[in-house]
XYZ file of C-alpha atoms in Angstrom:
761
model
C 92.546 58.421 148.657
C 95.823 59.809 149.918
C 97.561 59.639 146.538
C 97.844 62.793 144.436
C 98.123 61.238 140.963
C 96.482 64.233 139.268
C 99.127 66.543 140.765
C 101.897 64.342 139.397
C 100.238 64.271 135.939
C 99.834 68.044 135.998
C 103.516 68.548 136.895
C 104.703 66.173 134.148
C 102.452 67.835 131.549
C 103.652 71.307 132.564
C 107.294 70.198 132.345
C 106.773 68.726 128.886
C 104.942 71.826 127.672
C 107.622 74.093 129.166
C 110.680 72.096 128.087
C 109.668 71.521 124.471
C 109.623 75.208 123.447
C 112.896 75.816 125.314
C 114.682 73.018 123.470
C 113.249 74.039 120.113
C 114.180 77.668 120.754
C 117.716 76.730 121.788
C 118.225 74.569 118.711
C 116.827 77.263 116.424
C 118.933 79.934 118.127
C 122.146 77.942 117.624
C 121.325 77.055 113.999
C 120.296 80.561 113.043
C 123.205 82.239 114.877
C 125.796 79.852 113.387
C 124.460 80.403 109.919
C 124.446 84.160 110.480
C 128.064 84.107 111.758
C 129.231 82.152 108.707
C 127.456 84.580 106.396
C 128.941 87.591 108.172
C 132.474 86.097 108.068
C 132.157 85.385 104.348
C 130.813 88.891 103.729
C 133.648 90.409 105.773
C 136.235 88.306 103.960
C 134.806 89.308 100.565
C 134.952 92.952 101.614
C 138.590 92.588 102.693
C 139.388 90.952 99.359
C 137.698 93.803 97.491
C 139.602 96.405 99.518
C 142.856 94.591 98.786
C 142.104 94.598 95.068
C 141.251 98.306 95.117
C 144.421 99.146 97.058
C 146.720 97.084 94.781
C 145.123 98.333 91.573
C 145.228 101.908 92.826
C 148.974 101.589 93.316
C 149.504 99.905 89.948
C 147.348 102.492 88.164
C 149.299 105.303 89.819
C 152.581 103.799 88.614
C 151.096 103.211 85.172
C 149.873 106.804 84.962
C 153.185 108.228 86.212
C 155.147 106.225 83.652
C 152.824 107.346 80.852
C 153.250 110.967 81.861
C 157.003 110.678 81.858
C 157.148 108.747 78.593
C 155.181 111.497 76.876
C 157.393 114.343 78.082
C 159.343 116.183 75.316
C 162.614 115.230 76.986
C 161.995 111.466 76.789
C 160.243 111.635 73.421
C 163.127 113.566 71.913
C 165.883 111.412 73.472
C 164.558 107.984 72.407
C 165.051 108.775 68.723
C 168.668 109.974 69.241
C 171.877 107.991 69.299
C 173.280 108.869 72.724
C 176.911 108.559 73.572
C 178.940 109.309 76.617
C 179.385 112.758 75.192
C 175.641 113.523 75.760
C 176.219 113.794 79.444
C 173.783 116.624 80.084
C 170.877 114.891 78.314
C 171.675 111.583 80.000
C 171.744 113.266 83.394
C 168.366 114.897 82.695
C 166.904 111.541 81.749
C 168.433 109.928 84.806
C 166.977 112.609 87.053
C 163.515 112.090 85.559
C 163.763 108.347 86.139
C 164.741 108.877 89.764
C 161.870 111.376 90.155
C 159.162 108.740 89.738
C 160.832 106.236 92.107
C 158.979 107.220 95.302
C 159.092 105.090 98.428
C 155.315 104.844 98.698
C 154.975 103.210 95.261
C 157.697 100.606 95.939
C 159.485 101.161 92.589
C 162.979 99.580 92.641
C 164.236 100.436 89.177
C 163.167 102.204 85.972
C 164.546 101.318 82.549
C 164.356 103.572 79.512
C 165.389 101.531 76.437
C 165.855 102.897 72.890
C 165.298 100.066 70.430
C 166.539 101.964 67.376
C 169.735 103.273 68.973
C 170.333 100.368 71.395
C 170.952 102.357 74.601
C 169.456 101.849 78.046
C 169.339 104.064 81.088
C 168.465 102.741 84.579
C 169.460 103.265 88.192
C 172.732 101.507 87.381
C 173.653 104.099 84.794
C 173.933 104.412 81.028
C 174.681 101.246 78.989
C 176.227 99.281 81.805
C 177.603 95.876 80.895
C 175.389 94.248 83.472
C 172.314 95.420 81.614
C 172.844 93.344 78.490
C 170.499 90.665 79.692
C 167.893 93.305 80.569
C 168.062 94.572 76.972
C 167.515 91.041 75.791
C 164.537 90.708 78.155
C 162.988 94.001 77.023
C 163.417 93.081 73.335
C 160.946 90.265 73.987
C 158.134 92.746 74.739
C 158.301 94.640 71.449
C 155.688 92.328 69.877
C 153.154 92.486 72.763
C 149.690 93.571 71.622
C 148.775 96.135 74.284
C 150.814 99.292 74.528
C 151.201 98.833 78.285
C 151.252 95.615 80.303
C 151.931 94.354 83.827
C 154.001 91.161 83.871
C 155.461 89.037 86.623
C 158.780 87.316 86.098
C 161.734 85.667 87.742
C 164.978 87.705 87.415
C 167.286 84.857 88.463
C 170.483 84.804 86.393
C 169.843 88.191 84.825
C 171.868 90.227 87.354
C 175.003 89.620 89.313
C 174.908 89.232 93.072
C 175.685 92.911 93.530
C 172.452 93.998 91.904
C 170.028 95.606 94.333
C 167.182 93.780 92.702
C 168.532 90.331 93.582
C 167.156 90.739 97.126
C 164.050 88.981 95.747
C 164.376 87.314 92.343
C 160.600 87.319 91.598
C 159.140 90.683 90.748
C 156.462 92.425 88.692
C 157.163 94.853 85.926
C 155.127 97.433 83.962
C 156.288 97.563 80.346
C 155.238 100.413 78.017
C 155.934 100.873 74.320
C 156.748 104.207 72.706
C 154.784 105.220 70.759
C 152.180 103.499 72.966
C 150.110 101.716 70.260
C 152.833 101.264 67.639
C 153.460 97.837 66.103
C 157.153 98.789 65.667
C 157.987 100.841 68.743
C 161.106 103.025 68.917
C 161.597 102.451 72.608
C 160.377 100.841 75.798
C 160.023 101.861 79.425
C 160.021 99.233 82.175
C 159.248 99.857 85.866
C 160.275 97.128 88.260
C 158.618 96.360 91.605
C 160.343 93.757 93.740
C 158.314 90.823 95.092
C 159.002 92.071 98.604
C 157.430 95.468 97.967
C 154.527 93.925 96.055
C 153.851 91.695 99.004
C 153.528 94.789 101.205
C 150.354 95.728 99.297
C 148.509 92.988 101.202
C 147.211 94.178 104.584
C 148.125 91.331 106.933
C 145.901 92.692 109.713
C 142.766 92.306 107.558
C 143.396 88.667 106.836
C 143.486 87.517 110.458
C 141.510 84.327 109.796
C 142.851 83.204 106.402
C 145.289 83.837 103.585
C 145.143 86.192 100.594
C 146.638 85.221 97.223
C 147.304 87.535 94.283
C 147.755 85.417 91.153
C 148.721 86.643 87.683
C 147.372 85.524 84.322
C 149.711 82.512 84.266
C 148.482 81.330 87.713
C 151.749 82.338 89.363
C 151.609 83.797 92.830
C 152.354 87.510 92.775
C 151.782 88.295 96.449
C 151.156 86.292 99.639
C 151.618 86.618 103.393
C 154.415 84.078 103.087
C 156.968 85.899 100.868
C 158.854 82.665 100.154
C 155.851 81.433 98.144
C 155.862 84.407 95.755
C 156.364 83.142 92.214
C 154.892 79.711 92.951
C 152.791 78.200 90.176
C 149.267 77.445 91.539
C 147.912 75.742 88.427
C 147.982 72.372 90.154
C 145.798 73.551 93.024
C 142.173 72.354 92.887
C 140.689 75.661 93.985
C 142.745 77.558 91.361
C 141.518 75.246 88.609
C 137.886 75.931 89.629
C 138.529 79.675 89.604
C 140.089 79.547 86.125
C 137.206 77.451 84.794
C 134.560 79.820 86.263
C 133.098 82.485 83.995
C 132.024 84.659 86.953
C 134.094 87.691 87.967
C 133.500 86.985 91.684
C 132.557 83.861 93.582
C 132.480 81.854 96.785
C 132.824 78.094 97.171
C 134.277 75.417 99.408
C 137.293 73.312 98.458
C 140.075 71.300 100.038
C 143.516 72.812 100.317
C 145.802 70.083 101.480
C 143.884 68.203 104.179
C 141.782 71.145 105.341
C 138.331 72.263 104.203
C 138.534 75.873 103.071
C 136.098 78.641 102.115
C 137.405 80.194 98.886
C 136.454 83.739 97.827
C 137.856 85.205 94.634
C 137.711 88.331 92.456
C 138.979 88.550 88.875
C 140.464 91.877 87.856
C 139.479 93.421 84.557
C 142.453 95.797 84.785
C 145.419 93.435 84.452
C 143.842 89.942 84.484
C 145.064 89.124 88.005
C 142.947 87.074 90.425
C 142.575 87.955 94.098
C 141.877 84.913 96.235
C 140.987 84.591 99.921
C 141.405 81.177 101.504
C 139.673 80.852 104.877
C 139.676 77.649 106.954
C 136.171 76.362 107.717
C 137.380 75.293 111.140
C 138.255 78.888 112.001
C 134.827 80.029 110.938
C 133.000 77.338 112.898
C 135.125 78.045 115.951
C 133.083 81.166 116.598
C 129.848 79.232 116.046
C 130.910 76.771 118.762
C 130.946 79.556 121.308
C 127.404 80.367 120.235
C 126.470 76.702 120.667
C 127.788 76.670 124.232
C 126.010 79.926 124.967
C 122.741 78.573 123.543
C 123.187 75.376 125.558
C 123.697 77.217 128.845
C 120.808 79.588 128.166
C 118.564 76.616 127.315
C 119.592 74.795 130.479
C 118.913 77.870 132.593
C 115.541 78.375 130.888
C 114.762 74.681 131.367
C 115.598 74.809 135.062
C 113.524 77.954 135.400
C 110.558 76.279 133.683
C 110.904 73.309 136.035
C 110.785 75.584 139.062
C 107.853 77.527 137.645
C 106.093 74.276 136.698
C 106.400 72.884 140.218
C 105.455 76.103 141.997
C 102.792 77.133 139.483
C 101.232 73.686 139.381
C 100.948 73.626 143.137
C 99.237 77.030 143.001
C 96.824 75.844 140.304
C 96.271 72.598 142.168
C 95.343 74.374 145.402
C 91.590 74.816 144.555
C 91.431 71.212 143.348
C 93.047 70.074 146.594
C 90.556 72.117 148.623
C 87.576 70.551 146.810
C 89.185 67.130 147.039
C 89.654 67.411 150.774
C 86.077 68.634 151.167
C 84.767 65.563 149.367
C 87.359 63.129 150.685
C 85.098 62.073 153.538
C 82.205 61.172 151.232
C 81.625 57.654 150.056
C 83.364 57.030 146.753
C 83.797 54.000 144.590
C 87.056 52.216 143.992
C 86.989 53.363 140.370
C 87.980 56.890 141.441
C 91.683 56.712 140.535
C 92.589 60.384 141.070
C 91.334 63.573 142.645
C 88.964 64.426 139.792
C 87.351 61.024 140.057
C 86.535 61.728 143.678
C 85.342 65.255 142.791
C 83.183 63.916 139.913
C 81.417 61.421 142.172
C 80.906 64.143 144.781
C 79.385 66.492 142.204
C 77.073 63.730 140.931
C 75.873 63.266 144.482
C 75.268 67.015 144.844
C 73.365 67.133 141.534
C 71.173 64.253 142.662
C 70.396 66.099 145.867
C 69.681 69.283 143.883
C 67.264 67.412 141.611
C 65.332 66.189 144.588
C 65.171 69.705 145.991
C 64.124 71.115 142.599
C 61.282 68.600 142.445
C 60.115 69.713 145.856
C 60.325 73.397 144.904
C 58.315 72.961 141.703
C 55.218 72.397 143.805
C 55.737 75.789 145.362
C 56.485 77.616 142.090
C 52.850 78.410 141.340
C 52.321 79.877 144.789
C 55.490 82.000 144.467
C 54.338 83.285 141.077
C 50.902 84.166 142.454
C 52.558 86.118 145.229
C 54.730 88.029 142.738
C 51.695 88.884 140.556
C 49.860 90.118 143.634
C 52.788 92.417 144.464
C 52.895 93.679 140.873
C 49.224 94.773 140.807
C 49.529 96.377 144.230
C 52.748 98.222 143.331
C 54.853 96.433 145.953
C 57.254 94.696 143.532
C 60.388 96.460 142.351
C 61.065 96.750 138.649
C 64.618 95.393 138.980
C 63.548 92.145 140.656
C 60.430 91.192 138.645
C 62.234 89.823 135.552
C 64.855 88.088 137.686
C 62.254 86.371 139.848
C 60.191 85.325 136.861
C 63.239 83.621 135.369
C 63.940 81.988 138.716
C 60.373 80.636 138.774
C 60.824 79.132 135.321
C 59.296 81.818 133.091
C 61.376 82.715 130.006
C 59.193 85.563 128.748
C 60.193 88.166 126.176
C 56.886 89.961 125.650
C 56.818 93.352 123.941
C 53.162 94.118 124.881
C 50.936 93.013 127.779
C 47.383 93.420 129.117
C 45.609 92.738 132.403
C 42.317 90.788 132.327
C 39.889 90.869 135.279
C 37.143 88.197 135.342
C 34.300 89.187 137.664
C 30.977 87.404 138.371
C 28.040 89.645 137.420
C 25.396 88.399 139.858
C 24.537 85.247 141.805
C 20.884 86.140 142.423
C 19.438 83.968 139.646
C 21.983 81.104 140.015
C 22.070 78.055 142.223
C 24.920 79.572 144.193
C 24.891 82.184 146.936
C 27.487 84.598 148.261
C 29.218 82.037 150.432
C 30.095 80.086 147.307
C 31.777 83.066 145.609
C 35.303 82.142 146.696
C 34.820 78.585 145.463
C 33.520 79.892 142.130
C 36.529 82.232 141.784
C 38.845 79.288 142.427
C 37.047 77.307 139.710
C 37.301 80.248 137.298
C 41.061 80.530 138.017
C 41.464 76.839 137.144
C 39.520 77.326 133.890
C 41.776 80.246 132.946
C 44.870 78.094 133.623
C 43.520 75.342 131.341
C 42.224 77.513 128.494
C 45.116 80.005 128.198
C 48.490 78.533 127.108
C 51.238 78.793 129.723
C 53.614 80.722 127.426
C 50.970 83.460 126.998
C 50.223 84.173 130.644
C 51.381 84.324 134.223
C 49.633 82.305 136.902
C 46.068 83.647 137.428
C 45.305 84.841 140.950
C 42.161 85.533 142.954
C 42.345 89.191 143.789
C 39.598 91.035 145.700
C 36.366 89.598 144.254
C 37.704 88.674 140.799
C 40.237 86.517 138.969
C 43.203 88.529 137.629
C 45.301 87.402 134.669
C 48.359 89.035 133.058
C 48.799 87.965 129.448
C 51.310 89.035 126.802
C 52.599 88.464 123.296
C 55.699 89.060 121.226
C 56.135 90.419 117.700
C 52.430 90.936 116.963
C 50.520 94.038 115.996
C 48.271 95.849 118.453
C 45.154 94.862 116.510
C 46.127 91.203 116.412
C 46.999 91.220 120.093
C 43.666 92.853 120.934
C 41.789 90.290 118.887
C 43.700 87.454 120.550
C 42.872 88.819 124.005
C 39.201 89.166 123.046
C 39.037 85.532 121.870
C 40.725 84.487 125.095
C 38.200 86.385 127.239
C 35.206 85.153 125.218
C 36.271 81.497 125.480
C 36.665 81.773 129.249
C 33.242 83.452 129.507
C 31.692 80.624 127.520
C 33.261 77.939 129.709
C 32.133 79.707 132.910
C 28.558 79.854 131.695
C 28.633 76.238 130.448
C 30.019 74.566 133.546
C 29.047 76.958 136.317
C 25.880 78.495 134.838
C 27.118 81.879 135.989
C 27.436 85.070 133.979
C 30.766 86.900 134.198
C 32.137 90.061 132.603
C 35.742 90.771 131.666
C 37.544 94.087 132.064
C 40.632 94.438 129.866
C 43.327 97.106 130.285
C 45.170 99.006 127.598
C 48.388 97.508 126.283
C 51.579 98.248 128.213
C 55.222 97.273 127.862
C 56.710 97.491 131.386
C 55.949 95.138 134.281
C 55.507 98.071 136.627
C 52.528 99.237 134.550
C 50.521 96.195 135.707
C 49.210 98.231 138.653
C 47.783 100.846 136.255
C 46.395 98.034 134.106
C 44.479 96.618 137.067
C 42.979 100.063 137.779
C 41.881 100.342 134.144
C 40.178 96.919 134.350
C 38.232 97.972 137.455
C 37.161 101.200 135.739
C 36.110 99.348 132.568
C 33.903 96.916 134.505
C 31.889 99.858 135.805
C 30.425 100.319 132.319
C 28.385 97.092 132.720
C 25.564 99.286 133.991
C 25.224 100.813 130.540
C 26.315 97.893 128.391
C 24.694 95.023 130.282
C 25.920 91.743 131.698
C 28.415 89.270 130.306
C 30.366 91.967 128.498
C 33.975 92.075 127.313
C 35.064 95.625 128.081
C 38.283 97.080 126.655
C 39.460 100.129 128.550
C 40.380 102.038 125.382
C 36.864 101.490 123.980
C 34.828 102.549 126.987
C 37.340 105.208 128.081
C 39.191 106.374 124.975
C 42.271 108.494 125.452
C 41.943 112.201 124.811
C 43.666 112.687 121.489
C 45.354 115.796 120.282
C 44.042 117.877 117.397
C 44.334 116.294 113.996
C 47.457 117.474 112.149
C 46.429 118.095 108.527
C 49.510 118.169 106.205
C 48.755 121.578 104.714
C 52.127 122.033 103.063
C 51.910 118.743 101.157
C 48.331 119.565 100.090
C 49.445 122.989 98.850
C 52.208 121.336 96.787
C 49.660 119.014 95.173
C 47.400 121.954 94.250
C 50.348 124.013 92.953
C 51.546 121.130 90.779
C 48.014 120.719 89.318
C 47.814 124.425 88.561
C 51.241 124.215 86.869
C 50.087 121.163 84.825
C 53.151 119.252 86.084
C 51.969 115.648 86.306
C 55.264 114.228 87.614
C 55.532 116.773 90.400
C 51.815 116.334 91.211
C 52.320 112.580 91.582
C 55.322 113.076 93.887
C 53.468 115.651 95.998
C 50.442 113.338 96.258
C 52.647 110.461 97.507
C 54.190 112.786 100.100
C 50.720 113.904 101.254
C 49.492 110.303 101.694
C 52.624 109.417 103.674
C 52.431 112.501 105.928
C 48.717 112.015 106.549
C 49.215 108.382 107.624
C 52.061 109.321 109.969
C 50.313 112.266 111.636
C 46.941 110.547 112.176
C 46.500 108.849 115.547
C 43.246 107.205 114.490
C 41.903 105.816 111.247
C 39.141 108.431 111.304
C 41.750 111.210 111.360
C 43.405 109.682 108.310
C 40.116 109.541 106.398
C 39.301 113.126 107.378
C 42.631 114.284 105.898
C 41.857 112.497 102.625
C 38.344 113.954 102.488
C 39.712 117.424 103.154
C 42.181 117.097 100.283
C 39.359 115.953 98.005
C 37.294 119.016 98.993
C 40.276 121.327 98.302
C 40.747 119.848 94.833
C 37.038 120.149 94.014
C 37.101 123.780 95.153
C 40.122 124.376 92.861
C 38.072 123.230 89.863
C 35.003 125.188 90.894
C 37.089 128.368 91.256
C 38.291 127.801 87.682
C 34.670 127.604 86.529
C 34.686 123.820 85.997
C 31.638 121.853 87.045
C 31.968 118.825 89.332
C 29.942 116.896 86.719
C 32.932 117.180 84.347
C 35.069 115.296 86.897
C 32.593 112.593 87.940
C 29.751 111.348 85.761
C 29.130 108.133 87.726
C 26.193 107.426 90.036
C 28.498 106.791 93.021
C 29.925 109.945 94.559
C 33.646 110.612 94.858
C 33.369 110.580 98.649
C 31.827 107.094 98.629
C 34.581 105.801 96.370
C 37.253 107.284 98.631
C 35.818 105.966 101.913
C 35.644 102.420 100.556
C 39.412 102.360 99.971
C 41.745 101.110 102.737
C 45.251 100.533 101.356
C 47.478 103.587 101.028
C 48.653 102.485 97.590
C 45.066 102.140 96.322
C 44.138 105.537 97.762
C 47.115 107.209 96.083
C 46.330 105.569 92.724
C 42.646 106.573 93.003
C 43.482 110.194 93.769
C 45.865 110.433 90.828
C 43.750 108.618 88.259
C 40.287 109.975 89.289
C 41.153 113.481 90.513
C 44.681 114.794 89.815
C 45.212 113.747 86.201
C 41.655 114.664 85.049
C 41.910 117.993 86.893
C 45.113 118.856 85.046
C 43.411 118.055 81.735
C 40.319 120.101 82.580
C 42.405 123.076 83.727
C 44.540 122.954 80.589
C 41.411 122.813 78.415
C 39.895 125.695 80.333
C 43.113 127.663 80.060
C 43.391 127.057 76.300
C 39.810 128.243 75.792
C 40.482 131.318 77.879
C 43.695 132.031 75.939
C 41.897 131.806 72.611
C 39.169 134.128 73.874
C 41.701 136.727 75.027
C 43.666 136.460 71.766
C 40.521 136.811 69.646
C 39.386 139.827 71.667
C 42.733 141.561 71.186
C 42.619 140.858 67.455
C 39.097 142.325 67.309
C 40.284 145.497 69.083
C 43.164 145.811 66.586
C 40.759 145.480 63.673
C 38.464 148.139 65.164
C 41.100 150.657 66.302
C 44.131 150.065 64.109
C 44.025 153.679 62.940
C 44.160 155.041 66.509
C 46.935 155.314 69.054
C 46.296 151.717 70.192
C 48.572 150.162 72.864
C 48.689 146.931 74.831
C 47.731 148.780 78.022
C 44.581 150.163 76.372
C 43.622 146.677 75.216
C 44.171 145.327 78.749
C 41.952 148.026 80.176
C 39.216 147.124 77.652
C 39.147 143.388 78.445
C 40.077 143.651 82.184
C 43.346 141.659 82.229
C 46.855 142.591 83.236
C 49.023 143.775 80.297
C 51.792 141.290 81.030
C 49.297 138.425 81.144
C 47.755 139.543 77.837
C 51.229 139.862 76.280
C 52.175 136.308 77.342
C 48.831 134.801 76.188
C 48.881 136.711 72.848
C 52.438 135.592 72.053
C 51.561 132.003 72.982
C 48.542 131.993 70.641
C 49.944 133.997 67.661
C 53.663 133.417 67.895
C 54.477 137.163 67.775
C 54.066 140.009 70.233
C 51.330 142.659 70.222
C 53.397 145.425 68.544
C 54.508 143.224 65.664
C 50.996 141.971 65.039
C 49.625 145.554 65.030
C 52.370 146.701 62.631
C 51.687 143.787 60.256
C 47.947 144.440 60.314
C 48.472 148.117 59.483
C 50.858 147.083 56.688
C 48.104 144.889 55.213
C 45.618 147.755 55.362
C 48.172 150.088 53.688
C 48.703 147.618 50.848
C 44.942 147.335 50.288
C 44.535 151.126 50.220
C 47.457 151.464 47.803
C 45.768 149.020 45.423
C 42.154 150.047 45.829
C 42.228 153.820 46.512
C 43.887 156.982 45.222
C 44.994 158.121 48.681
C 48.466 159.559 48.812
C 51.238 157.898 50.771
C 51.166 160.830 53.204
C 47.433 160.384 53.811
C 47.827 156.645 54.323
C 50.699 157.201 56.812
C 48.604 159.769 58.684
C 45.505 157.518 58.821
C 47.643 154.565 60.078
C 48.870 156.785 62.918
C 52.552 157.017 61.841
C 54.424 160.047 63.160
C 55.600 161.041 59.684
C 55.476 159.551 56.196
C 59.202 158.775 56.229
C 58.750 156.227 59.053
C 55.919 154.588 57.127
C 57.947 154.436 53.907
C 61.007 153.045 55.782
C 58.961 150.292 57.446
C 57.153 149.462 54.172
C 60.452 149.115 52.299
C 61.855 146.974 55.127
C 58.935 144.548 55.013
C 58.177 144.506 51.238
C 61.543 145.416 49.730
C 60.060 148.307 47.691
C 58.558 151.730 48.452
C 54.766 152.308 48.681
C 54.824 154.179 45.331
C 56.609 151.319 43.602
C 54.154 148.879 45.135
C 51.196 150.894 43.718
C 52.734 150.944 40.236
C 53.651 147.255 40.360
C 51.181 145.229 38.316
C 49.003 142.729 40.139
C 49.711 139.101 39.650
C-alpha cells in the first residue's frame, strides 16, 4: 500500500514522451543544418568561380579590344605594308609610342609585338629588329595559319630570350595574337600582346578562395593561373577531376573527386570566349568542419532540452499525481484485495464499493419517487413550483419527458346517492380511481396521478402529434378510465379536460379550466367527458376574408386570363386557410367567394342555370369538399373556367350586336354628317368602346368603313343613274366635288367619269 508504482510509471512515460521528440528534433536539426551549410558553401564557391571568370574575361576582352583598335589605326595599317629601315625613324618612333600607349599597369601587359610578315620587321619594347627577337619572329610565323583572326594562347618562353630579357622573370605566359587583316588567310602582319604568368596569376582573388583553390586551365589542359605561381604551366591532363571535366558536355558542373589522398568538391565553368576552364577545388573536410560545429551545438541544445524535459516531467508528474494521491490516501484505509498492485487498483476497488453503496441507496429512494412526484404535481397545480426547477426535478425523479403539448384531466365522482358507498368511502374510492389511472395510462404519457381536493388529477402529454390527434387520444384515455370505474366500482364519474398547453407553469390554469368544465354537468348530465374548449370556447376575432385575392380572381375572369385566374385562385385558397381560426371560418370564406362569382355572372346577364344544370346545388358540392387541393380544382373546373367561357360568349354576342347596330346606322344615315360620337349617342355606349368593338368585329375603323360604304353607293349611282358627279358628291356629304374625285381615284384608280364610261363586265 505504501508503494507508488503508478507515479514511477507516469514519470517514466513522461520522460520517454519528452525525450523522443527532443532527440528526433536534434538529429533533424543537425542533418538539415549540415546539408544547408554544404549547399551554401557550394553556392558561394560557384559564385566566386563565376566572378573570377567574369573578372579575367573582362581583362582579356579589354586587351583584345585595345589591340584591335590599335591594329586598325591608319598609322599601323599603313606601316605594316612598308619596308621600314633605320632611316624611318619618325614612323618607327610613332609606332613605338603607340605600342607603349596600350601597356597600362592595370592590364598587366609586359610587351607588345608588331610584326610585318611581308617586310620582315618587328617592333617591340626592345626596339626595332633587335637580334634577340629572331626567335620571336619564328614563334609568330607559326600563327599565320591559325583559323581565327584573334586568339589567346598560353606558352612557355624558355630559351626564346636571353637572361637579360624582362620577360624571363616568369617563363610561362599568355599571349593574344591578332592577324592583319583580321580574317585574312594570308595576313600581311601580326600583333602579339604578352602577359606574364605572374600578372595573369594576379587576376585570381586569393581572398575569395579562402577554403579551396582556383585553377584556370587553357584548351590544352595547361594551368594558366593558380594561387601557387610555381604550378603555372603545369599539364593537368593526368588529373582525374580534369579528365571528368573534359569529358563532360555541360558548361558548368559540380561533383566530388579525389585529388591526391583528399576528397574534394569540384566546381567548374567552361568559357565560351577563349575555351578556358575555371575550376574550384574545395576540400570536403573544410566544408564539413563547419557542420561539426553545428553538430556540437545541436548536441548541447538537445541535452539542455532533455534535462529540461526531465525536470518538467518530474515536477509536472508530481503535480498531475497530486489528485490521484489525495484519492488514494482517502481510500487507503478501506479494505482492498491483494490484487491491487498500484494506486489505481486501490481507487478502482474503492469506487466499486461506493457504486455498490449508491445502488443500495438508489433502490431505497425508488420507493419514494412516486411520493416525490405527487408532491411536485401538487405544487404545479397550486402554482407553488418554480418553472426553472420543474424540468430538473422531473429528470431527477426519472422522467425523461419531451412533450410539446399537455392537458390536465380531472376525474370526479358524480354522486354516491344511488351506490353502495357513502361519503366516508369517497377517499377510498379516489385512491382506487388513482390506481386505475396508473394502470390504464402508459407511464411515458403521464405524470403520477394525485388525489387533489375531491378528485383525481392527471397531467398527460404527447410529442409530435397534431392537436386533433392529441385530443382524440385524451378522449379515449378518459373514456376507458370512466368505463373501468363504472365496471369495478359501480360509480359514475365525469372528466373535465383542460385546453392544450406547452409550459409546465400553465398546469395551474389547466386545473382551473377542468374545474370550470365540470360545472357543465348540470346541463349535459352525468358521466360526461367535458373538454374546456367545447363547453367554453375561446372568443375568436372577426373572420379575415382575403378580399384582395378574391378581387384578383374576379379581375382575371373578367380579363379572360385563365392562367392568371388559376394563380389567383390558388393564392385565395392559401390565404383563406391561413387566416381562418376555425374550419367554419374557412368554409364561410369559400362560400363568400362562390357568391361573388355568381353575382359577377348575374351582373353580366348570365343565368345561374347556365353554370349549373345538375340537381345538386353548387353550395352542397362545395361544402362536401375537405381537401384544399380538391376545393381549388372544383372552383376552377366548375366555376372559374366555365365563367370565363360564358363571359366571352356574352361579350362576343354583345360585340356583334353593337357592330350590327353601327352598320345599320351607316346604311340609314350615310348621306348625313354622321360621326362616331353620334352613333354612340344613338346606341348609348362610349365612343371609344364602340370604336374598339367595331374595329375588332370588322377589322377597320369607323371612318374607313363609312368612306367605303359611301364609295359603294357612289359607284351604284354612277352606273344606275344620270346624276352628275357634283350631285353625287353633294349627296354623299363631301365638302366639294374635288375631294370626292380625289378619293374615288385613290380607291379605284380612275375618275368617276371614267368609271361611268367604262363598260360593265
